[in-house]
Short mmCIF file of C-alpha atoms in Angstrom, two decimals:
data_model
loop_
_atom_site.label_atom_id
_atom_site.label_comp_id
_atom_site.label_asym_id
_atom_site.label_seq_id
_atom_site.Cartn_x
_atom_site.Cartn_y
_atom_site.Cartn_z
CA UNK A 1 3.89 -5.77 -2.01
CA UNK A 2 7.58 -6.02 -0.81
CA UNK A 3 10.07 -7.95 -2.78
CA UNK A 4 12.89 -9.84 -1.00
CA UNK A 5 15.56 -8.04 -2.85
CA UNK A 6 13.56 -4.79 -3.94
CA UNK A 7 13.80 -5.81 -7.56
CA UNK A 8 17.65 -5.26 -7.36
CA UNK A 9 17.93 -7.71 -10.36
CA UNK A 10 15.69 -5.76 -12.72
CA UNK A 11 17.58 -2.45 -11.45
CA UNK A 12 20.82 -3.96 -12.45
CA UNK A 13 19.67 -5.33 -15.83
CA UNK A 14 17.64 -2.27 -16.68
CA UNK A 15 18.83 -1.84 -20.03
CA UNK A 16 18.38 -5.58 -20.92
CA UNK A 17 14.84 -5.34 -19.32
CA UNK A 18 13.86 -2.47 -21.40
CA UNK A 19 15.20 -3.97 -24.63
CA UNK A 20 13.35 -7.27 -24.02
CA UNK A 21 10.04 -5.51 -23.17
CA UNK A 22 10.17 -3.17 -26.05
CA UNK A 23 10.89 -6.30 -28.59
CA UNK A 24 8.65 -8.84 -26.94
CA UNK A 25 5.99 -7.61 -24.52
CA UNK A 26 4.19 -4.57 -25.58
CA UNK A 27 2.09 -6.43 -28.10
CA UNK A 28 1.67 -9.50 -25.98
CA UNK A 29 -0.59 -10.31 -23.07
CA UNK A 30 -0.24 -9.07 -19.51
CA UNK A 31 0.83 -11.68 -17.00
CA UNK A 32 -1.71 -13.13 -14.32
CA UNK A 33 -2.80 -10.90 -11.50
CA UNK A 34 -2.59 -12.10 -7.81
CA UNK A 35 -5.21 -11.06 -5.69
CA UNK A 36 -3.90 -10.48 -2.13
CA UNK A 37 -6.19 -9.38 0.93
CA UNK A 38 -5.22 -6.37 2.96
CA UNK A 39 -7.36 -5.50 6.08
CA UNK A 40 -9.44 -2.36 6.28
CA UNK A 41 -9.84 -0.43 9.63
CA UNK A 42 -13.34 -2.19 10.00
CA UNK A 43 -12.03 -5.69 9.56
CA UNK A 44 -13.24 -5.91 6.05
CA UNK A 45 -10.72 -6.73 3.17
CA UNK A 46 -9.34 -4.62 0.38
CA UNK A 47 -8.25 -6.94 -2.28
CA UNK A 48 -4.63 -5.64 -3.63
CA UNK A 49 -3.75 -6.70 -7.04
CA UNK A 50 -0.17 -7.86 -7.35
CA UNK A 51 1.11 -7.50 -10.89
CA UNK A 52 4.42 -9.07 -12.45
CA UNK A 53 7.52 -6.70 -12.49
CA UNK A 54 7.29 -6.63 -16.22
CA UNK A 55 3.64 -5.46 -16.38
CA UNK A 56 4.57 -2.84 -13.68
CA UNK A 57 7.61 -1.51 -15.62
CA UNK A 58 5.35 -1.12 -18.91
CA UNK A 59 2.38 0.26 -17.09
CA UNK A 60 4.65 2.90 -15.24
CA UNK A 61 6.01 3.95 -18.71
CA UNK A 62 2.59 4.20 -20.05
CA UNK A 63 1.24 6.01 -17.13
CA UNK A 64 4.11 8.54 -17.37
CA UNK A 65 2.88 9.48 -20.94
CA UNK A 66 -0.72 9.72 -19.82
CA UNK A 67 -0.24 11.59 -16.66
CA UNK A 68 1.54 14.56 -18.30
CA UNK A 69 -1.86 15.27 -20.02
CA UNK A 70 -4.18 14.40 -17.18
CA UNK A 71 -2.38 16.22 -14.47
CA UNK A 72 -2.63 19.51 -16.29
CA UNK A 73 -6.33 19.06 -16.31
CA UNK A 74 -6.79 18.51 -12.78
CA UNK A 75 -8.25 21.22 -10.44
CA UNK A 76 -5.89 22.99 -8.01
CA UNK A 77 -8.30 21.76 -5.55
CA UNK A 78 -7.05 18.13 -6.01
CA UNK A 79 -3.98 17.27 -3.97
CA UNK A 80 -3.68 13.39 -4.30
CA UNK A 81 -1.01 11.84 -6.74
CA UNK A 82 -0.09 15.18 -8.33
CA UNK A 83 3.18 15.38 -10.47
CA UNK A 84 6.36 16.35 -8.85
CA UNK A 85 7.59 19.11 -11.17
CA UNK A 86 11.25 18.87 -10.23
CA UNK A 87 11.45 15.00 -11.07
CA UNK A 88 13.86 14.27 -13.97
CA UNK A 89 11.46 11.39 -15.02
CA UNK A 90 8.10 11.48 -13.48
CA UNK A 91 7.14 10.97 -10.01
CA UNK A 92 4.14 11.79 -7.72
CA UNK A 93 4.62 14.79 -5.22
CA UNK A 94 5.57 13.19 -1.81
CA UNK A 95 2.40 11.86 -0.23
CA UNK A 96 3.12 13.03 3.26
CA UNK A 97 3.82 16.63 2.06
CA UNK A 98 0.80 16.53 -0.30
CA UNK A 99 -1.36 15.38 2.41
CA UNK A 100 -0.24 17.86 4.87
CA UNK A 101 -1.04 20.71 2.24
CA UNK A 102 -4.47 19.02 1.76
CA UNK A 103 -5.31 19.27 5.51
CA UNK A 104 -3.72 22.83 5.91
CA UNK A 105 -5.92 24.11 3.05
CA UNK A 106 -9.07 22.57 4.58
CA UNK A 107 -8.27 24.10 7.97
CA UNK A 108 -7.75 27.44 6.36
CA UNK A 109 -11.25 27.42 4.62
CA UNK A 110 -12.97 26.55 7.92
CA UNK A 111 -12.43 30.27 9.44
CA UNK A 112 -15.93 30.52 10.76
CA UNK A 113 -16.52 33.32 8.40
CA UNK A 114 -16.52 32.05 4.78
CA UNK A 115 -17.24 28.48 5.86
CA UNK A 116 -18.62 27.25 8.93
CA UNK A 117 -19.83 23.73 8.00
CA UNK A 118 -18.51 20.83 6.10
CA UNK A 119 -19.46 17.38 4.52
CA UNK A 120 -16.94 14.75 4.17
CA UNK A 121 -17.76 11.76 1.86
CA UNK A 122 -16.29 9.34 -0.59
CA UNK A 123 -17.29 6.60 -3.20
CA UNK A 124 -18.29 3.37 -2.45
CA UNK A 125 -15.97 0.65 -3.57
CA UNK A 126 -14.20 3.35 -5.98
CA UNK A 127 -11.51 1.46 -8.02
CA UNK A 128 -13.73 -1.63 -8.44
CA UNK A 129 -16.52 0.53 -9.73
CA UNK A 130 -14.66 2.20 -12.73
CA UNK A 131 -16.19 1.31 -15.86
CA UNK A 132 -13.74 0.94 -18.58
CA UNK A 133 -15.90 2.03 -21.37
CA UNK A 134 -16.88 5.29 -19.56
CA UNK A 135 -13.04 5.83 -18.83
CA UNK A 136 -12.16 5.30 -22.37
CA UNK A 137 -14.77 7.92 -23.60
CA UNK A 138 -13.53 10.24 -20.89
CA UNK A 139 -10.00 10.00 -22.07
CA UNK A 140 -11.08 10.63 -25.72
CA UNK A 141 -13.29 13.42 -24.74
CA UNK A 142 -10.35 15.11 -22.89
CA UNK A 143 -7.79 14.75 -25.45
CA UNK A 144 -5.85 12.11 -23.71
CA UNK A 145 -6.26 9.24 -26.13
CA UNK A 146 -3.15 7.73 -27.59
CA UNK A 147 -0.90 4.55 -27.65
CA UNK A 148 -0.21 4.65 -23.99
CA UNK A 149 -3.75 5.14 -22.80
CA UNK A 150 -4.79 2.37 -25.26
CA UNK A 151 -2.07 0.09 -23.93
CA UNK A 152 -3.23 0.60 -20.28
CA UNK A 153 -6.90 -0.19 -21.01
CA UNK A 154 -5.92 -3.21 -23.01
CA UNK A 155 -4.17 -4.60 -19.93
CA UNK A 156 -7.10 -3.78 -17.52
CA UNK A 157 -9.52 -5.65 -20.02
CA UNK A 158 -7.20 -8.73 -20.18
CA UNK A 159 -7.22 -8.74 -16.26
CA UNK A 160 -10.91 -8.33 -16.15
CA UNK A 161 -11.60 -11.07 -18.77
CA UNK A 162 -9.09 -13.65 -17.38
CA UNK A 163 -8.35 -12.84 -13.79
CA UNK A 164 -11.83 -11.30 -12.65
CA UNK A 165 -10.56 -7.91 -12.10
CA UNK A 166 -13.30 -5.43 -11.19
CA UNK A 167 -12.83 -1.97 -12.38
CA UNK A 168 -9.10 -0.88 -12.06
CA UNK A 169 -6.47 -2.63 -10.12
CA UNK A 170 -5.69 -1.62 -6.56
CA UNK A 171 -1.90 -1.22 -6.01
CA UNK A 172 -0.16 -0.26 -9.28
CA UNK A 173 0.48 3.37 -9.63
CA UNK A 174 -1.07 3.65 -12.96
CA UNK A 175 -4.34 3.22 -11.17
CA UNK A 176 -3.78 6.39 -9.11
CA UNK A 177 -3.23 8.39 -12.45
CA UNK A 178 -6.49 7.03 -13.75
CA UNK A 179 -8.35 7.32 -10.50
CA UNK A 180 -7.64 10.92 -10.22
CA UNK A 181 -8.49 11.62 -13.71
CA UNK A 182 -11.83 9.78 -13.82
CA UNK A 183 -13.38 12.43 -11.22
CA UNK A 184 -12.41 15.34 -13.15
CA UNK A 185 -16.25 15.84 -14.15
CA UNK A 186 -16.98 15.92 -10.46
CA UNK A 187 -14.39 18.54 -9.86
CA UNK A 188 -15.69 20.68 -12.80
CA UNK A 189 -19.34 20.28 -11.88
CA UNK A 190 -18.56 21.59 -8.36
CA UNK A 191 -16.55 24.46 -9.43
CA UNK A 192 -19.01 25.38 -12.06
CA UNK A 193 -21.76 25.70 -9.46
CA UNK A 194 -19.46 27.88 -7.40
CA UNK A 195 -19.10 25.38 -4.63
CA UNK A 196 -15.87 25.04 -2.54
CA UNK A 197 -14.40 21.58 -2.21
CA UNK A 198 -11.07 19.63 -2.00
CA UNK A 199 -10.30 16.36 -2.89
CA UNK A 200 -7.65 13.60 -2.05
CA UNK A 201 -8.29 10.83 -4.53
CA UNK A 202 -12.08 9.72 -3.81
CA UNK A 203 -12.01 11.56 -0.31
CA UNK A 204 -14.25 14.68 -0.92
CA UNK A 205 -14.55 17.56 1.40
CA UNK A 206 -17.43 20.11 0.79
CA UNK A 207 -17.56 23.43 2.42
CA UNK A 208 -20.37 25.86 3.07
CA UNK A 209 -21.47 28.80 5.10
CA UNK A 210 -24.03 26.43 6.77
CA UNK A 211 -24.81 22.73 6.54
CA UNK A 212 -27.82 23.42 4.11
CA UNK A 213 -25.27 24.67 1.36
CA UNK A 214 -23.19 21.44 1.86
CA UNK A 215 -26.47 19.29 1.24
CA UNK A 216 -27.01 21.20 -2.04
CA UNK A 217 -23.46 20.04 -3.01
CA UNK A 218 -24.09 16.50 -2.08
CA UNK A 219 -26.99 16.65 -4.57
CA UNK A 220 -24.45 17.52 -7.31
CA UNK A 221 -22.13 14.79 -6.33
CA UNK A 222 -24.72 12.21 -6.48
CA UNK A 223 -25.77 13.39 -9.92
CA UNK A 224 -22.37 13.32 -11.38
CA UNK A 225 -21.42 10.11 -9.92
CA UNK A 226 -24.46 8.49 -11.35
CA UNK A 227 -23.47 9.96 -14.77
CA UNK A 228 -20.14 7.94 -14.68
CA UNK A 229 -21.50 4.78 -12.94
CA UNK A 230 -20.42 5.47 -9.39
CA UNK A 231 -22.21 5.66 -5.97
CA UNK A 232 -21.47 7.91 -3.10
CA UNK A 233 -20.67 5.84 0.20
CA UNK A 234 -23.73 6.81 2.58
CA UNK A 235 -22.07 5.22 5.59
CA UNK A 236 -18.87 7.55 5.03
CA UNK A 237 -20.77 10.68 4.39
CA UNK A 238 -20.26 12.84 7.58
CA UNK A 239 -21.92 16.24 8.10
CA UNK A 240 -20.22 18.60 10.54
CA UNK A 241 -22.50 21.68 11.16
CA UNK A 242 -19.79 23.72 13.09
CA UNK A 243 -16.32 24.75 12.81
CA UNK A 244 -14.92 22.96 15.72
CA UNK A 245 -16.19 19.54 14.76
CA UNK A 246 -15.26 20.00 11.12
CA UNK A 247 -11.69 20.89 12.18
CA UNK A 248 -11.45 18.16 14.52
CA UNK A 249 -12.35 15.65 11.77
CA UNK A 250 -9.45 17.00 9.61
CA UNK A 251 -6.85 17.56 12.36
CA UNK A 252 -6.61 15.31 15.39
CA UNK A 253 -5.92 17.53 18.45
CA UNK A 254 -4.52 14.78 20.56
CA UNK A 255 -1.75 14.11 17.93
CA UNK A 256 -1.02 17.77 17.51
CA UNK A 257 -0.60 18.17 21.24
CA UNK A 258 1.57 15.01 21.39
CA UNK A 259 3.79 16.32 18.66
CA UNK A 260 4.24 19.60 20.60
CA UNK A 261 5.32 17.82 23.86
CA UNK A 262 7.57 15.60 21.83
CA UNK A 263 9.24 18.35 20.30
CA UNK A 264 10.20 19.90 23.56
CA UNK A 265 10.70 16.64 25.34
CA UNK A 266 11.99 18.05 28.58
CA UNK A 267 13.28 15.45 30.89
CA UNK A 268 11.66 12.59 28.83
CA UNK A 269 8.03 14.12 29.04
CA UNK A 270 7.47 13.52 25.43
CA UNK A 271 8.51 9.97 25.49
CA UNK A 272 6.33 9.38 28.51
CA UNK A 273 3.31 10.98 26.85
CA UNK A 274 3.67 8.82 23.53
CA UNK A 275 3.87 5.83 25.80
CA UNK A 276 0.78 6.86 27.96
CA UNK A 277 -0.86 7.36 24.43
CA UNK A 278 -0.10 3.95 23.21
CA UNK A 279 -1.63 2.51 26.45
CA UNK A 280 -4.78 4.51 26.16
CA UNK A 281 -5.39 4.71 22.51
CA UNK A 282 -4.08 1.40 21.27
CA UNK A 283 -3.97 -1.40 23.98
CA UNK A 284 -6.99 0.01 26.03
CA UNK A 285 -9.18 1.42 23.25
CA UNK A 286 -12.45 -0.29 22.40
CA UNK A 287 -11.91 0.94 18.73
CA UNK A 288 -8.63 1.94 17.73
CA UNK A 289 -8.23 4.93 15.43
CA UNK A 290 -5.98 3.88 12.66
CA UNK A 291 -4.65 7.56 12.27
CA UNK A 292 -3.62 7.47 15.88
CA UNK A 293 -2.18 3.93 15.87
CA UNK A 294 0.11 4.81 12.89
CA UNK A 295 1.29 8.04 14.48
CA UNK A 296 2.12 6.34 17.86
CA UNK A 297 3.63 3.32 16.49
CA UNK A 298 5.65 5.24 13.93
CA UNK A 299 6.89 7.54 16.81
CA UNK A 300 8.10 4.51 18.74
CA UNK A 301 9.81 3.06 15.75
CA UNK A 302 11.62 6.31 15.04
CA UNK A 303 12.95 6.37 18.61
CA UNK A 304 13.75 2.75 18.58
CA UNK A 305 11.33 2.56 21.63
CA UNK A 306 10.38 -1.08 22.56
CA UNK A 307 7.74 0.04 24.92
CA UNK A 308 4.84 -1.20 22.67
CA UNK A 309 6.31 -4.45 21.29
CA UNK A 310 5.17 -6.91 23.74
CA UNK A 311 1.63 -5.79 24.03
CA UNK A 312 1.27 -5.38 20.30
CA UNK A 313 2.85 -8.87 19.43
CA UNK A 314 0.30 -10.46 21.90
CA UNK A 315 -2.83 -8.92 19.97
CA UNK A 316 -3.03 -10.13 16.19
CA UNK A 317 -5.99 -7.77 15.99
CA UNK A 318 -4.00 -4.77 17.06
CA UNK A 319 -1.05 -5.57 14.71
CA UNK A 320 -3.70 -6.05 11.96
CA UNK A 321 -4.57 -2.19 12.07
CA UNK A 322 -1.40 -1.84 9.94
CA UNK A 323 0.56 -4.92 9.27
CA UNK A 324 3.24 -3.39 7.30
CA UNK A 325 4.08 -0.73 10.15
CA UNK A 326 3.78 -3.45 12.83
CA UNK A 327 6.24 -5.63 10.93
CA UNK A 328 8.79 -2.65 10.46
CA UNK A 329 8.41 -1.84 14.24
CA UNK A 330 8.84 -5.35 15.59
CA UNK A 331 11.40 -6.16 13.18
CA UNK A 332 13.76 -3.20 13.88
CA UNK A 333 13.10 -2.80 17.50
CA UNK A 334 12.42 -6.37 18.90
CA UNK A 335 13.74 -8.85 16.37
CA UNK A 336 16.94 -7.51 14.87
CA UNK A 337 20.57 -7.72 15.85
CA UNK A 338 22.98 -10.66 16.56
CA UNK A 339 21.05 -11.43 19.70
CA UNK A 340 17.27 -11.68 19.89
CA UNK A 341 16.10 -8.59 21.87
CA UNK A 342 12.75 -9.91 23.14
CA UNK A 343 11.89 -13.61 23.34
CA UNK A 344 8.51 -12.69 24.42
CA UNK A 345 7.74 -10.94 21.16
CA UNK A 346 9.26 -14.02 19.31
CA UNK A 347 6.95 -16.34 21.14
CA UNK A 348 3.93 -14.31 20.56
CA UNK A 349 4.67 -14.12 16.77
CA UNK A 350 5.19 -17.83 16.63
CA UNK A 351 1.86 -18.19 18.24
CA UNK A 352 0.26 -16.28 15.50
CA UNK A 353 1.69 -18.42 12.83
CA UNK A 354 0.41 -21.45 14.59
CA UNK A 355 -3.21 -20.17 14.01
CA UNK A 356 -5.08 -21.39 10.94
CA UNK A 357 -4.42 -19.35 8.00
CA UNK A 358 -7.18 -16.82 6.88
CA UNK A 359 -7.51 -13.87 4.50
CA UNK A 360 -7.88 -11.44 7.36
CA UNK A 361 -4.51 -12.06 8.66
CA UNK A 362 -2.40 -12.88 5.45
CA UNK A 363 -0.81 -9.45 5.18
CA UNK A 364 0.10 -9.55 8.85
CA UNK A 365 1.64 -12.92 8.45
CA UNK A 366 3.55 -11.67 5.33
CA UNK A 367 5.03 -8.68 7.24
CA UNK A 368 5.64 -10.80 10.33
CA UNK A 369 7.68 -13.35 8.18
CA UNK A 370 9.67 -10.45 6.71
CA UNK A 371 10.34 -9.19 10.02
CA UNK A 372 11.51 -12.74 11.26
CA UNK A 373 13.76 -13.09 8.15
CA UNK A 374 16.19 -10.37 9.54
CA UNK A 375 17.95 -12.72 11.59
CA UNK A 376 18.35 -16.52 12.53
CA UNK A 377 16.17 -18.51 15.01
CA UNK A 378 16.12 -21.82 16.56
CA UNK A 379 14.93 -25.37 15.53
CA UNK A 380 11.27 -24.74 16.62
CA UNK A 381 10.90 -21.51 14.68
CA UNK A 382 12.69 -22.88 11.57
CA UNK A 383 10.15 -25.98 11.59
CA UNK A 384 7.20 -23.69 11.43
CA UNK A 385 8.85 -21.40 8.92
CA UNK A 386 9.26 -24.61 6.57
CA UNK A 387 5.77 -25.63 7.25
CA UNK A 388 4.37 -22.30 5.93
CA UNK A 389 6.98 -22.15 2.93
CA UNK A 390 5.92 -25.64 1.89
CA UNK A 391 2.05 -25.20 2.19
CA UNK A 392 0.80 -24.86 -1.17
CA UNK A 393 -2.46 -23.40 -0.12
CA UNK A 394 -0.67 -20.23 1.12
CA UNK A 395 -0.30 -17.42 -1.28
CA UNK A 396 3.20 -17.21 -2.88
CA UNK A 397 4.39 -13.76 -1.41
CA UNK A 398 3.91 -15.33 2.16
CA UNK A 399 5.79 -18.46 0.97
CA UNK A 400 8.66 -16.50 -0.37
CA UNK A 401 9.30 -14.74 3.04
CA UNK A 402 8.72 -18.18 4.82
CA UNK A 403 11.57 -19.62 2.58
CA UNK A 404 13.56 -16.51 3.45
CA UNK A 405 13.11 -16.79 7.06
CA UNK A 406 13.90 -20.54 7.15
CA UNK A 407 17.01 -20.21 5.11
CA UNK A 408 18.24 -17.32 7.45
CA UNK A 409 17.75 -19.72 10.27
CA UNK A 410 19.05 -22.93 8.95
CA UNK A 411 21.33 -22.08 5.97
CA UNK A 412 20.18 -25.14 4.21
CA UNK A 413 20.77 -23.90 0.70
CA UNK A 414 20.99 -27.42 -1.11
CA UNK A 415 17.39 -28.11 0.23
CA UNK A 416 16.14 -24.74 -1.15
CA UNK A 417 17.80 -25.16 -4.34
CA UNK A 418 15.97 -28.63 -4.74
CA UNK A 419 12.79 -27.05 -3.75
CA UNK A 420 13.21 -24.32 -6.39
CA UNK A 421 13.94 -26.88 -9.11
CA UNK A 422 10.67 -28.69 -8.22
CA UNK A 423 8.54 -25.33 -7.72
CA UNK A 424 6.07 -24.53 -10.64
CA UNK A 425 5.03 -21.05 -9.58
CA UNK A 426 7.44 -18.71 -11.36
CA UNK A 427 7.16 -15.85 -8.78
CA UNK A 428 7.60 -18.07 -5.92
CA UNK A 429 10.55 -19.71 -7.67
CA UNK A 430 12.17 -16.42 -8.47
CA UNK A 431 11.60 -15.28 -4.68
CA UNK A 432 13.43 -18.49 -3.57
CA UNK A 433 16.43 -17.99 -5.66
CA UNK A 434 16.85 -14.49 -4.51
CA UNK A 435 17.84 -15.78 -0.97
CA UNK A 436 20.79 -17.79 -2.44
CA UNK A 437 23.00 -14.74 -2.65
CA UNK A 438 26.68 -15.56 -2.00
CA UNK A 439 25.91 -19.34 -1.80
CA UNK A 440 24.60 -20.50 -5.06
CA UNK A 441 27.02 -22.78 -7.21
CA UNK A 442 27.47 -21.91 -10.98
CA UNK A 443 25.84 -24.98 -12.04
CA UNK A 444 22.48 -24.12 -10.47
CA UNK A 445 22.63 -20.58 -11.69
CA UNK A 446 23.08 -21.99 -15.32
CA UNK A 447 20.24 -24.48 -14.84
CA UNK A 448 17.88 -21.59 -13.53
CA UNK A 449 18.87 -19.24 -16.21
CA UNK A 450 18.11 -21.89 -18.98
CA UNK A 451 14.95 -23.28 -17.50
CA UNK A 452 13.22 -20.55 -15.40
CA UNK A 453 12.53 -17.54 -17.63
CA UNK A 454 11.26 -15.31 -14.80
CA UNK A 455 14.70 -15.81 -12.97
CA UNK A 456 17.09 -14.81 -15.76
CA UNK A 457 17.77 -11.32 -14.34
CA UNK A 458 18.25 -12.77 -10.74
CA UNK A 459 20.70 -15.24 -11.80
CA UNK A 460 22.78 -12.51 -13.39
CA UNK A 461 22.48 -10.57 -10.25
CA UNK A 462 23.47 -13.57 -8.34
CA UNK A 463 26.49 -14.06 -10.48
CA UNK A 464 27.58 -10.46 -10.00
CA UNK A 465 27.13 -10.70 -6.19
#
């Protein structure tokens, strides 16, 4: 979930934040979670869990203690969310590099001699299905039980009881630590039976000399998952009985060839190939492959190529394949700068905002508003931004960026200050106040600091600015 100022207020006040959390928060309750919908490839929704900055800070600190124990227990066949050994504090290895290594290892195993078949599977509703009681027992059994792990599970239980959290939250990085650890029994059972597998979170690859060997592994997977209260996703279990199809599932040959052409790019042939791929794989495809969509749009973004902007902006269902990437692409290539680069894109985006709000498009609305907040627009756009910002039925992250877009266009700072005074949602109020940088009188900052506890760091940041 993006923050208007990237939590610069917390970064600036890091010592004060740490002292305050140490003194007041560790024994207290976690703040409320916000459930925010994000689309999956099949138009179903994944519900992200938006935690407060304070909870994220504390959970990161606790996760840092736990991951030093759990990461050492993980199999070398697990590539997701592994510790970066060169980080001064703690951090995961870069996801792009780690996933590339995951794919390379898989391709090397499918050599037609040792392994000629593969099953790909994952877990049905993984994070929401993790049982806290079983997780607690597993942490104790593996010697990972301590103050930090108890604190993490205490927060999870509070969110389950009060905010209807199912399993572990989707979004906070602590869940990546826990999610990786919880499948250690599966890794060990497969290795004990002499089976070859690789794992990226709950995405599991099983390799065999022939498909029957892989079917034997599936039986082990089902048994272990049942022991920890999980279920294999039958719909996402895919068999590949030959090397060609298995390798094709791991490495997209179209993207590999496009990358090679783009690297040479003689006489613009690479650019033309990417544009043709956009037409064929995105605009005119009956079922858009998310992996191809991301590669093509990222390439257009990196080249600042506006070729796909209009077609994308006219089709909310296409933009919804990856709302975040869409917002970045349109924001940088079509909407930024002193002059509007493409009025057709602006009109298309505004038509999206005029549609009735629905969960399926909330993430898209948020990222499009973020893109629109990069520069000022006219009265018609400003009126729509204000309508969204003041609609209490909309989720607060969307309203934050609607206010940011409105103020960028109108510079009506006094109106924003009055709205912030009257606002009762702390996270929204803080987001509104962040947009006052360089335009906020000291009297308002003093009032905000005295009356709005969640804004004490942002008011100090604004004073310094």
